[in-house]
CSV table of C-alpha atoms in Angstrom, one decimal:
chain,number,residue,atom,x,y,z
A,841,MET,CA,0.1,0.0,-0.4
A,842,SER,CA,1.4,3.3,-0.8
A,843,LEU,CA,0.1,7.0,-0.3
A,844,LEU,CA,-1.6,6.4,-3.7
A,845,SER,CA,-3.6,4.1,-3.2
A,846,PRO,CA,-7.5,4.4,-2.0
A,847,PRO,CA,-8.6,3.5,1.6
A,848,GLN,CA,-10.6,0.7,0.8
A,849,ALA,CA,-12.7,-0.8,-1.4
A,850,PRO,CA,-16.6,0.5,-1.6
A,851,HIS,CA,-18.4,-1.8,0.8
A,852,GLN,CA,-21.1,-3.4,0.6
A,853,PRO,CA,-24.2,-2.9,2.6
A,854,LEU,CA,-24.5,-5.6,5.4
A,855,ALA,CA,-27.3,-7.7,5.7
A,856,ALA,CA,-27.7,-6.7,9.1
A,857,TRP,CA,-28.2,-3.3,8.3
A,858,ALA,CA,-31.7,-2.3,7.8
A,859,GLY,CA,-33.1,-3.4,11.0
A,860,ALA,CA,-29.7,-1.2,12.8
A,861,LEU,CA,-31.7,1.8,10.4
A,862,ALA,CA,-34.8,1.0,12.2
A,863,ASP,CA,-33.1,1.0,16.0
A,864,LEU,CA,-31.8,4.3,14.8
A,865,ALA,CA,-33.8,6.2,13.0
A,866,GLU,CA,-37.1,5.5,15.8
A,867,ALA,CA,-34.6,6.2,18.7
A,868,PHE,CA,-32.9,10.2,16.8
A,869,GLY,CA,-35.8,10.3,14.3
A,870,PRO,CA,-34.4,13.1,12.0
A,871,ALA,CA,-30.9,13.9,13.4
A,872,LEU,CA,-30.5,10.4,11.8
A,873,ARG,CA,-30.1,11.1,8.4
A,874,THR,CA,-29.9,8.9,5.4
A,875,ASP,CA,-30.1,11.2,2.6
A,876,THR,CA,-27.3,11.2,-0.9
A,877,SER,CA,-26.0,14.5,0.3
A,878,THR,CA,-25.0,14.2,3.6
A,879,ARG,CA,-23.8,10.6,3.3
A,880,GLU,CA,-21.3,11.4,1.1
A,881,GLN,CA,-20.3,14.6,2.9
A,882,HIS,CA,-19.4,12.5,5.2
A,883,GLY,CA,-17.8,10.2,2.8
A,884,ARG,CA,-14.4,11.8,2.7
A,885,GLY,CA,-11.7,14.7,4.7
A,886,GLU,CA,-9.7,17.1,2.4
A,887,GLY,CA,-6.9,14.0,1.8
A,888,TYR,CA,-8.9,11.9,-0.6
A,889,ALA,CA,-10.6,12.6,-3.5
A,890,GLN,CA,-12.4,9.3,-3.1
A,891,VAL,CA,-16.0,9.6,-1.5
A,892,LEU,CA,-16.4,6.5,0.6
A,893,PRO,CA,-19.7,7.5,2.7
A,894,PRO,CA,-21.6,5.8,5.5
A,895,ASP,CA,-25.1,4.2,5.5
A,896,ALA,CA,-25.4,7.3,7.7
A,897,VAL,CA,-25.2,10.1,10.2
A,898,LEU,CA,-26.6,11.5,12.8
A,899,LEU,CA,-26.1,14.9,13.5
A,900,ALA,CA,-25.4,14.0,18.2
A,901,VAL,CA,-25.6,16.9,20.5
A,902,SER,CA,-25.0,15.0,23.9
A,903,THR,CA,-22.4,13.0,24.9
A,904,GLU,CA,-26.2,10.6,25.5
A,905,GLN,CA,-27.4,10.6,22.4
A,906,VAL,CA,-23.3,9.1,21.2
A,907,ALA,CA,-23.9,7.0,24.1
A,908,ARG,CA,-26.9,5.3,22.7
A,909,ALA,CA,-26.0,5.7,19.9
A,910,VAL,CA,-22.9,3.7,19.8
A,911,SER,CA,-24.9,0.9,22.2
A,912,ILE,CA,-27.3,0.5,19.5
A,913,CYS,CA,-24.0,0.3,16.5
A,914,ALA,CA,-22.6,-3.1,19.1
A,915,ARG,CA,-25.8,-4.9,19.2
A,916,TRP,CA,-25.8,-4.5,15.7
A,917,LYS,CA,-22.1,-5.3,15.2
A,918,ILE,CA,-22.2,-1.1,12.9
A,919,PRO,CA,-19.1,0.3,12.7
A,920,VAL,CA,-18.9,3.7,14.2
A,921,ILE,CA,-17.4,6.9,12.8
A,922,PRO,CA,-16.5,9.4,14.2
A,923,TYR,CA,-17.0,13.0,12.5
A,924,GLY,CA,-15.6,16.4,13.6
A,925,ALA,CA,-15.1,19.4,10.6
A,926,GLY,CA,-13.9,17.0,8.2
A,927,THR,CA,-10.6,18.8,8.5
A,928,SER,CA,-8.1,15.3,7.8
A,929,LEU,CA,-5.5,13.9,5.3
A,930,GLU,CA,-5.9,11.0,6.2
A,931,GLY,CA,-8.8,9.3,5.4
A,932,HIS,CA,-9.8,9.5,8.9
A,933,ILE,CA,-13.5,9.7,8.2
A,934,THR,CA,-13.8,7.1,5.6
A,935,ALA,CA,-16.5,4.8,5.8
A,936,PRO,CA,-15.3,1.8,3.2
A,937,PHE,CA,-17.2,-0.4,5.5
A,938,GLY,CA,-20.0,1.8,5.6
A,939,GLY,CA,-21.7,1.9,9.0
A,940,LEU,CA,-23.1,5.2,11.1
A,941,SER,CA,-21.0,8.5,11.0
A,942,ILE,CA,-21.1,11.0,14.9
A,943,ASP,CA,-21.2,13.8,13.8
A,944,LEU,CA,-20.0,16.0,16.8
A,945,SER,CA,-19.5,19.7,15.3
A,946,GLY,CA,-23.6,20.2,16.8
A,947,MET,CA,-21.8,19.6,20.2
A,948,ASP,CA,-20.5,23.1,19.9
A,949,THR,CA,-20.8,24.4,23.8
A,950,VAL,CA,-17.6,25.7,26.5
A,951,LEU,CA,-18.5,23.6,29.2
A,952,ARG,CA,-16.3,26.0,31.7
A,953,VAL,CA,-13.5,28.2,31.9
A,954,SER,CA,-11.8,28.3,35.2
A,955,PRO,CA,-9.4,31.6,34.2
A,956,ASP,CA,-7.5,31.0,37.8
A,957,ASP,CA,-6.4,27.6,36.7
A,958,LEU,CA,-5.7,28.0,33.1
A,959,ASP,CA,-8.2,25.9,31.5
A,960,CYS,CA,-11.4,24.8,30.5
A,961,THR,CA,-13.5,21.8,29.4
A,962,VAL,CA,-15.5,22.6,26.2
A,963,GLN,CA,-18.3,19.9,23.6
A,964,ALA,CA,-16.1,17.6,21.4
A,965,GLY,CA,-17.3,20.0,18.0
A,966,VAL,CA,-16.3,22.7,19.8
A,967,THR,CA,-13.1,24.9,17.1
A,968,ARG,CA,-10.6,26.0,18.2
A,969,GLU,CA,-11.4,29.8,16.2
A,970,GLN,CA,-15.0,29.6,18.0
A,971,LEU,CA,-12.4,28.5,21.5
A,972,ASN,CA,-10.4,31.2,21.1
A,973,ALA,CA,-13.0,34.1,19.9
A,974,HIS,CA,-15.0,33.5,23.5
A,975,LEU,CA,-11.8,33.1,25.8
A,976,ARG,CA,-10.3,36.2,23.9
A,977,ASP,CA,-11.9,39.2,26.8
A,978,LYS,CA,-10.4,36.8,29.7
A,979,GLY,CA,-6.2,37.1,28.4
A,980,LEU,CA,-6.2,33.9,27.8
A,981,PHE,CA,-5.7,32.0,24.5
A,982,PHE,CA,-5.4,28.1,22.9
A,983,PRO,CA,-1.9,27.4,20.6
A,984,ILE,CA,-2.8,24.2,18.7
A,985,ASP,CA,-3.1,25.5,15.2
A,986,PRO,CA,-3.3,23.4,12.6
A,987,GLY,CA,-4.5,25.6,10.3
A,988,ALA,CA,-7.8,24.7,9.3
A,989,ASN,CA,-10.7,25.1,12.0
A,990,ALA,CA,-11.2,22.1,13.5
A,991,THR,CA,-12.9,21.3,16.2
A,992,LEU,CA,-11.1,19.8,19.1
A,993,GLY,CA,-12.5,16.8,19.5
A,994,GLY,CA,-11.0,16.2,16.3
A,995,MET,CA,-7.5,17.5,16.4
A,996,SER,CA,-7.7,15.3,20.2
A,997,SER,CA,-8.4,12.3,18.1
A,998,THR,CA,-5.6,12.9,15.6
A,999,ARG,CA,-3.2,14.2,18.1
A,1000,ALA,CA,-2.8,17.8,15.9
A,1001,SER,CA,-0.5,20.2,16.3
A,1002,GLY,CA,0.9,23.0,13.6
A,1003,THR,CA,2.1,26.2,13.7
A,1004,ASN,CA,2.3,26.3,17.6
A,1005,ALA,CA,4.1,23.5,18.3
A,1006,VAL,CA,8.0,24.7,18.5
A,1007,ARG,CA,6.7,26.4,21.8
A,1008,TYR,CA,3.4,25.0,22.9
A,1009,GLY,CA,3.7,21.1,22.6
A,1010,THR,CA,1.3,19.7,20.1
A,1011,MET,CA,-2.2,18.5,21.8
A,1012,MET,CA,-0.5,15.4,23.8
A,1013,SER,CA,0.6,17.6,25.9
A,1014,ASN,CA,-2.1,20.2,25.9
A,1015,VAL,CA,-5.4,17.4,26.7
A,1016,LEU,CA,-6.0,16.6,30.8
A,1017,ALA,CA,-8.8,15.8,30.5
A,1018,LEU,CA,-11.2,13.2,27.9
A,1019,THR,CA,-14.4,11.5,28.1
A,1020,VAL,CA,-14.6,8.7,26.2
A,1021,VAL,CA,-18.2,7.0,25.0
A,1022,LEU,CA,-16.2,3.5,24.6
A,1023,PRO,CA,-17.5,0.1,21.5
A,1024,ASP,CA,-19.6,-0.6,24.0
A,1025,GLY,CA,-22.0,2.4,24.2
A,1026,SER,CA,-20.2,3.0,28.2
A,1027,VAL,CA,-19.2,6.5,29.6
A,1028,ILE,CA,-15.8,6.9,30.6
A,1029,HIS,CA,-13.4,9.7,32.3
A,1030,THR,CA,-10.1,9.9,32.1
A,1031,GLY,CA,-7.3,12.5,33.5
A,1032,GLY,CA,-7.8,15.2,35.9
A,1033,ARG,CA,-7.6,19.2,36.1
A,1034,ALA,CA,-4.7,19.0,38.2
A,1035,ARG,CA,-1.5,19.7,36.1
A,1036,LYS,CA,0.7,15.8,37.3
A,1037,SER,CA,-0.2,12.8,39.1
A,1038,ALA,CA,0.9,9.1,39.2
A,1039,ALA,CA,-2.7,6.9,39.4
A,1040,GLY,CA,-3.0,4.1,36.5
A,1041,TYR,CA,-2.0,4.6,33.8
A,1042,ASP,CA,-2.7,7.1,31.2
A,1043,LEU,CA,-5.5,6.5,30.1
A,1044,THR,CA,-6.2,9.7,28.7
A,1045,ARG,CA,-2.8,9.6,26.0
A,1046,LEU,CA,-3.8,6.4,25.3
A,1047,PHE,CA,-7.0,8.3,23.3
A,1048,VAL,CA,-5.5,11.3,22.3
A,1049,GLY,CA,-4.3,10.5,18.5
A,1050,SER,CA,-6.2,6.5,18.4
A,1051,GLU,CA,-7.9,8.5,15.3
A,1052,GLY,CA,-11.8,7.4,16.5
A,1053,THR,CA,-10.4,3.8,16.8
A,1054,LEU,CA,-11.3,3.1,20.8
A,1055,GLY,CA,-13.9,4.9,21.4
A,1056,VAL,CA,-16.2,8.5,20.0
A,1057,ILE,CA,-14.5,11.3,22.7
A,1058,THR,CA,-17.4,14.0,23.5
A,1059,GLU,CA,-15.9,16.1,25.9
A,1060,VAL,CA,-11.8,17.4,26.3
A,1061,THR,CA,-10.1,19.4,28.7
A,1062,LEU,CA,-7.6,21.4,27.8
A,1063,ARG,CA,-4.7,23.7,29.1
A,1064,LEU,CA,-5.0,27.8,28.3
A,1065,TYR,CA,-2.3,30.7,28.1
A,1066,GLY,CA,-2.2,34.1,28.7
A,1067,ILE,CA,-2.0,36.1,26.2
A,1068,PRO,CA,1.3,37.4,25.6
A,1069,GLU,CA,2.1,41.2,26.3
A,1070,ALA,CA,3.9,41.1,22.6
A,1071,MET,CA,3.5,39.5,19.4
A,1072,SER,CA,5.2,40.4,16.4
A,1073,ALA,CA,5.9,38.1,13.4
A,1074,ALA,CA,8.3,38.9,10.0
A,1075,THR,CA,9.0,37.0,7.3
A,1076,CYS,CA,12.8,36.4,6.3
A,1077,ALA,CA,13.6,35.4,2.5
A,1078,PHE,CA,17.1,32.9,1.5
A,1079,GLU,CA,18.7,32.2,-1.7
A,1080,THR,CA,18.4,28.1,-0.9
A,1081,LEU,CA,16.4,26.2,0.6
A,1082,GLU,CA,19.4,25.3,3.1
A,1083,ALA,CA,20.0,28.4,3.7
A,1084,ALA,CA,16.4,28.5,5.3
A,1085,VAL,CA,15.8,25.8,7.2
A,1086,ALA,CA,19.3,26.0,8.8
A,1087,THR,CA,18.3,29.0,9.9
A,1088,VAL,CA,15.5,27.6,12.0
A,1089,VAL,CA,17.5,24.5,13.0
A,1090,GLN,CA,19.8,26.9,14.1
A,1091,LEU,CA,17.6,29.4,16.4
A,1092,VAL,CA,16.6,26.1,18.0
A,1093,GLN,CA,19.8,25.0,19.1
A,1094,SER,CA,20.3,28.0,20.3
A,1095,GLY,CA,17.2,28.4,23.1
A,1096,VAL,CA,15.4,30.7,20.9
A,1097,PRO,CA,11.5,30.3,22.7
A,1098,VAL,CA,10.2,30.8,19.1
A,1099,ALA,CA,6.6,30.9,18.9
A,1100,ARG,CA,6.3,29.6,14.7
A,1101,ALA,CA,9.1,28.8,12.3
A,1102,GLU,CA,7.4,28.6,8.9
A,1103,PHE,CA,9.0,27.8,6.2
A,1104,MET,CA,7.8,28.0,2.2
A,1105,ASP,CA,10.3,26.6,-0.7
A,1106,GLU,CA,10.0,29.1,-3.5
A,1107,VAL,CA,7.3,26.9,-5.0
A,1108,GLN,CA,4.9,27.5,-3.0
A,1109,VAL,CA,5.9,31.3,-2.0
A,1110,ALA,CA,4.8,31.7,-6.3
A,1111,ALA,CA,1.9,29.8,-5.2
A,1112,SER,CA,0.2,31.8,-2.3
A,1113,ASN,CA,1.6,34.9,-4.0
A,1114,ARG,CA,-1.0,34.2,-6.5
A,1115,HIS,CA,-4.0,33.0,-4.8
A,1116,SER,CA,-3.0,35.6,-1.3
A,1117,ASN,CA,-2.0,38.6,-2.5
A,1118,LEU,CA,1.4,38.9,-0.6
A,1119,GLY,CA,4.2,40.0,-3.2
A,1120,LEU,CA,7.2,38.4,-1.1
A,1121,PRO,CA,10.2,37.7,-3.7
A,1122,GLU,CA,9.8,34.0,-4.9
A,1123,LYS,CA,12.6,32.6,-3.1
A,1124,PRO,CA,12.7,30.3,0.1
A,1125,HIS,CA,10.9,31.9,3.5
A,1126,ILE,CA,10.4,31.3,6.8
A,1127,PHE,CA,7.9,33.0,8.7
A,1128,PHE,CA,8.7,33.7,12.7
A,1129,GLU,CA,6.6,35.3,15.2
A,1130,PHE,CA,7.9,35.9,18.6
A,1131,HIS,CA,5.8,36.0,22.0
A,1132,GLY,CA,6.8,37.4,25.2
A,1133,SER,CA,7.2,40.8,27.0
A,1134,THR,CA,8.6,43.7,25.2
A,1135,ALA,CA,11.7,42.5,26.0
A,1136,SER,CA,11.6,39.7,25.4
A,1137,VAL,CA,10.0,39.7,21.6
A,1138,ALA,CA,12.9,42.3,20.6
A,1139,GLU,CA,15.7,40.6,22.1
A,1140,GLN,CA,14.4,36.6,20.1
A,1141,ALA,CA,13.7,39.0,16.9
A,1142,ALA,CA,17.3,40.3,16.7
A,1143,THR,CA,19.0,37.2,17.5
A,1144,ALA,CA,17.1,35.3,15.2
A,1145,SER,CA,17.5,38.1,12.3
A,1146,GLU,CA,21.8,37.7,13.4
A,1147,LEU,CA,21.1,34.0,12.2
A,1148,ALA,CA,19.9,34.5,9.5
A,1149,GLN,CA,21.5,37.2,7.8
A,1150,ALA,CA,24.2,34.8,8.4
A,1151,ASN,CA,22.7,32.0,6.1
A,1152,GLY,CA,22.9,35.2,3.1
A,1153,GLY,CA,18.3,35.9,4.7
A,1154,GLY,CA,17.6,38.9,3.6
A,1155,ALA,CA,16.1,41.9,5.7
A,1156,PHE,CA,13.1,40.5,8.3
A,1157,ALA,CA,9.3,42.1,6.6
A,1158,TRP,CA,7.9,42.8,10.2
A,1159,ALA,CA,4.1,42.7,11.0
A,1160,THR,CA,3.1,43.4,14.2
A,1161,LEU,CA,-0.2,44.8,13.5
A,1162,PRO,CA,-2.7,42.0,14.9
A,1163,GLU,CA,-4.5,42.4,11.8
A,1164,ASP,CA,-1.0,42.5,9.5
A,1165,ARG,CA,-0.5,39.2,11.6
A,1166,ALA,CA,-4.1,38.2,10.8
A,1167,ARG,CA,-3.3,38.5,7.5
A,1168,LEU,CA,0.7,36.4,7.1
A,1169,TRP,CA,-0.3,33.3,8.8
A,1170,LYS,CA,-3.9,33.6,6.9
A,1171,ALA,CA,-1.6,33.1,3.7
A,1172,ARG,CA,0.0,30.0,5.8
A,1173,HIS,CA,-2.9,28.1,6.3
A,1174,GLN,CA,-4.2,28.2,3.1
A,1175,ALA,CA,-1.4,26.8,1.0
A,1176,TYR,CA,-3.6,24.1,0.1
A,1177,PHE,CA,-5.8,25.7,-1.2
A,1178,ALA,CA,-3.0,28.3,-2.7
A,1179,ALA,CA,-1.4,24.7,-3.9
A,1180,LEU,CA,-4.3,23.2,-5.5
A,1181,ALA,CA,-4.7,26.2,-8.0
A,1182,LEU,CA,-1.1,25.0,-9.4
A,1183,ARG,CA,-2.3,23.1,-12.2
A,1184,PRO,CA,-6.2,23.1,-11.5
A,1185,ALA,CA,-6.5,19.7,-13.5
A,1186,SER,CA,-4.4,17.7,-10.8
A,1187,GLU,CA,-5.7,15.9,-7.4
A,1188,VAL,CA,-2.9,17.3,-5.0
A,1189,LEU,CA,-2.2,15.0,-1.7
A,1190,SER,CA,-0.9,16.0,1.1
A,1191,THR,CA,1.6,14.5,3.1
A,1192,ASP,CA,4.1,14.5,6.1
A,1193,VAL,CA,6.9,13.5,7.7
A,1194,CYS,CA,8.5,14.3,11.4
A,1195,VAL,CA,13.4,14.9,12.0
A,1196,PRO,CA,15.0,15.0,14.3
A,1197,VAL,CA,16.2,18.9,14.0
A,1198,SER,CA,19.7,18.0,13.3
A,1199,ALA,CA,18.6,15.8,10.5
A,1200,LEU,CA,15.9,18.4,9.0
A,1201,VAL,CA,18.8,20.2,6.7
A,1202,GLU,CA,19.2,17.0,4.4
A,1203,VAL,CA,15.9,15.1,4.9
A,1204,VAL,CA,13.7,18.5,3.1
A,1205,ALA,CA,17.3,19.5,0.8
A,1206,GLN,CA,17.5,15.5,-1.0
A,1207,THR,CA,13.5,15.0,-0.8
A,1208,ARG,CA,13.4,18.8,-3.1
A,1209,ARG,CA,15.6,17.9,-4.9
A,1210,ASP,CA,14.6,14.1,-5.4
A,1211,ILE,CA,10.5,16.0,-6.5
A,1212,ASP,CA,12.6,18.4,-8.9
A,1213,THR,CA,14.4,15.2,-10.4
A,1214,ASN,CA,11.0,13.5,-10.6
A,1215,ARG,CA,10.0,16.6,-13.0
A,1216,LEU,CA,6.8,16.7,-10.2
A,1217,ILE,CA,4.9,19.7,-9.1
A,1218,ALA,CA,5.3,20.2,-5.1
A,1219,PRO,CA,5.8,23.0,-2.8
A,1220,ILE,CA,7.3,22.2,0.7
A,1221,VAL,CA,5.6,23.4,3.9
A,1222,GLY,CA,6.8,23.7,7.3
A,1223,HIS,CA,6.5,23.0,11.2
A,1224,VAL,CA,10.7,23.4,10.3
A,1225,GLY,CA,10.5,24.3,15.0
A,1226,ASP,CA,9.7,21.0,15.6
A,1227,GLY,CA,11.0,19.3,12.8
A,1228,ASN,CA,7.9,18.7,11.1
A,1229,PHE,CA,7.6,19.3,6.7
A,1230,HIS,CA,4.2,18.1,4.8
A,1231,VAL,CA,4.5,17.6,1.0
A,1232,LEU,CA,2.0,18.6,-1.2
A,1233,PHE,CA,2.6,16.5,-4.6
A,1234,HIS,CA,-0.1,17.2,-7.2
A,1235,LEU,CA,-0.6,14.5,-9.5
A,1236,ARG,CA,-3.2,12.7,-11.9
A,1237,ARG,CA,-4.6,9.8,-11.6
A,1238,ASP,CA,-4.6,8.6,-15.1
A,1239,ASP,CA,-1.5,8.9,-15.7
A,1240,PRO,CA,0.0,6.0,-14.6
A,1241,ASP,CA,3.8,6.9,-14.7
A,1242,GLU,CA,3.2,10.5,-12.7
A,1243,MET,CA,2.4,8.4,-10.4
A,1244,ALA,CA,4.8,6.0,-10.0
A,1245,ARG,CA,7.4,8.5,-9.6
A,1246,VAL,CA,5.7,10.4,-7.1
A,1247,ASP,CA,5.2,6.6,-5.6
A,1248,ALA,CA,8.9,6.3,-4.7
A,1249,VAL,CA,9.8,10.2,-3.7
A,1250,HIS,CA,7.0,9.6,-1.4
A,1251,GLU,CA,7.9,6.0,-0.4
A,1252,ALA,CA,11.9,7.6,-0.4
A,1253,MET,CA,11.3,11.3,1.8
A,1254,ILE,CA,9.3,8.0,4.6
A,1255,ALA,CA,11.9,5.5,4.3
A,1256,ARG,CA,15.0,8.3,4.6
A,1257,ALA,CA,12.7,9.9,7.9
A,1258,LEU,CA,12.8,6.7,9.1
A,1259,ALA,CA,16.1,5.9,8.8
A,1260,ALA,CA,17.1,9.6,11.0
A,1261,GLY,CA,15.4,8.6,13.9
A,1262,GLY,CA,12.5,10.4,12.7
A,1263,THR,CA,8.6,9.3,12.5
A,1264,CYS,CA,6.4,8.7,9.1
A,1265,THR,CA,3.7,11.3,10.2
A,1266,GLY,CA,5.0,14.4,12.3
A,1267,GLU,CA,0.8,15.3,13.2
A,1268,HIS,CA,-1.4,14.0,10.4
A,1269,GLY,CA,-1.7,11.1,12.0
A,1270,ILE,CA,-2.0,7.2,10.4
A,1271,GLY,CA,-5.7,7.1,9.2
A,1272,ALA,CA,-5.8,4.7,6.3
A,1273,GLY,CA,-2.8,5.9,4.1
A,1274,LYS,CA,0.7,5.3,5.7
A,1275,ARG,CA,-1.1,1.8,7.6
A,1276,ASP,CA,1.6,0.6,6.2
A,1277,HIS,CA,4.5,2.8,7.8
A,1278,LEU,CA,3.2,1.8,11.4
A,1279,VAL,CA,5.6,-1.7,11.1
A,1280,ASP,CA,8.4,0.3,9.4
A,1281,GLU,CA,8.3,3.2,12.3
A,1282,HIS,CA,7.4,0.6,15.3
A,1283,GLY,CA,8.8,-2.5,14.9
A,1284,ALA,CA,6.2,-5.9,14.4
A,1285,ALA,CA,6.0,-6.2,18.3
A,1286,ALA,CA,5.3,-2.6,19.1
A,1287,VAL,CA,1.9,-3.1,17.0
A,1288,ALA,CA,1.4,-6.2,17.3
A,1289,LEU,CA,1.2,-5.1,21.5
A,1290,MET,CA,-1.5,-1.8,19.7
A,1291,ARG,CA,-3.6,-3.9,18.0
A,1292,SER,CA,-3.5,-6.2,21.5
A,1293,LEU,CA,-5.4,-3.1,22.7
A,1294,LYS,CA,-7.8,-2.3,20.0
A,1295,ARG,CA,-9.3,-6.2,20.5
A,1296,THR,CA,-9.1,-5.9,23.9
A,1297,ILE,CA,-11.2,-2.2,24.1
A,1298,ASP,CA,-12.6,-2.2,21.3
A,1299,PRO,CA,-13.8,-6.7,20.8
A,1300,ALA,CA,-15.9,-6.4,17.3
A,1301,GLY,CA,-13.4,-4.0,15.1
A,1302,ILE,CA,-16.3,-1.5,15.0
A,1303,MET,CA,-14.6,1.7,16.1
A,1304,ASN,CA,-13.8,3.0,12.4
A,1305,PRO,CA,-12.4,-0.3,11.2
A,1306,GLY,CA,-9.8,0.0,8.4
A,1307,LYS,CA,-8.1,2.8,10.4
A,1308,VAL,CA,-4.6,2.5,11.9
A,1309,PHE,CA,-3.9,-0.6,11.0
A,1310,LEU,CA,-4.2,-2.4,7.7
A,1311,ASP,CA,-6.2,-5.3,9.2
């Protein structure tokens, strides 16, 4: 299997589905949707062109509803696919075996905010932008920013990170507690609001990143942060990809607590210029952002500027006003859509790897050389402050030669990342697209243990089947 393989052949409806559908319809009435448009909307994320729709969609509004629906599905052994905002990139929300998609986007209430403790509890359908709008007048914010306006339940399920991860970490380090509906319909609460605990197994970390294969996350308790006194962003152009990435590596190694250090190669810069009217030189760029006191931001920026100049970088172009910073980061977040416009007849498949920062320059540079040698269109962008980068491969599925070249470059990129002590996915997750690489990364024994945990928690295999594991 490869990046280009479909998640799974479309399923044939299960004979038992009529009975399950009747039970669900009786329990939920109009909240259960079976029309074609709703089903197809819930049958693909942003990373796959193929639509693999569920047989029905439940528009859930409470943990109790989710528990009842999962209980019915467990009785009939019907697949359950959790759905948030549909922004995942590795086929997580497709329904290759049919079943019930549980749409949690209607569970959008901020349940509690505790400013003194710097934490909050939200329903799974609250999005990161919604939460930050709610927090703004309290002087707080939630920093994890994967780009898309994803739901916090989905971000927990996929262990999301994004542009601020170099300073604030990933969802793994910012989720304190969860409410989860298990595959039999029972409800558990993991973790708590204390900042540390030595009580038993860490079930919260088990479910964060489980990609919907162990249960349905319905509530999330999160760490919050004070809005910094000062925030400044800047762009810097470089003559070479190697110089741009090396600057960030040196910045991280020097201990500067940069908040964001985002890379765009010259192909992506050209695409973003056209899409977002940036007007940047068509060269490799780093987008920086610094948080802290006015004095500390000035100190961080000075160090970054010195390192950039030592590597042949140009002068910093500053964005200090909130509206200017917002425009800059909006352009970065829209890189995928900007890349789509480079060759409108193509499909774009986005993939990512993450490596130790000491290996980053060589791995990124070699990937760029492979892309160019194979005559491919594939911009590179990345959260290079923590060793994570993305390649946006353009391809036409009716061109077998191009498909083979894309596949070869992608496989080489993953092999190179693993050889450097990295991972086949820094933030997209395994989903349906990287299942074969799980053994490559962790080894057969570790994956066997993961399968054992899955079978223990979900013996009927109804939770998001076809994801994470090959069978």
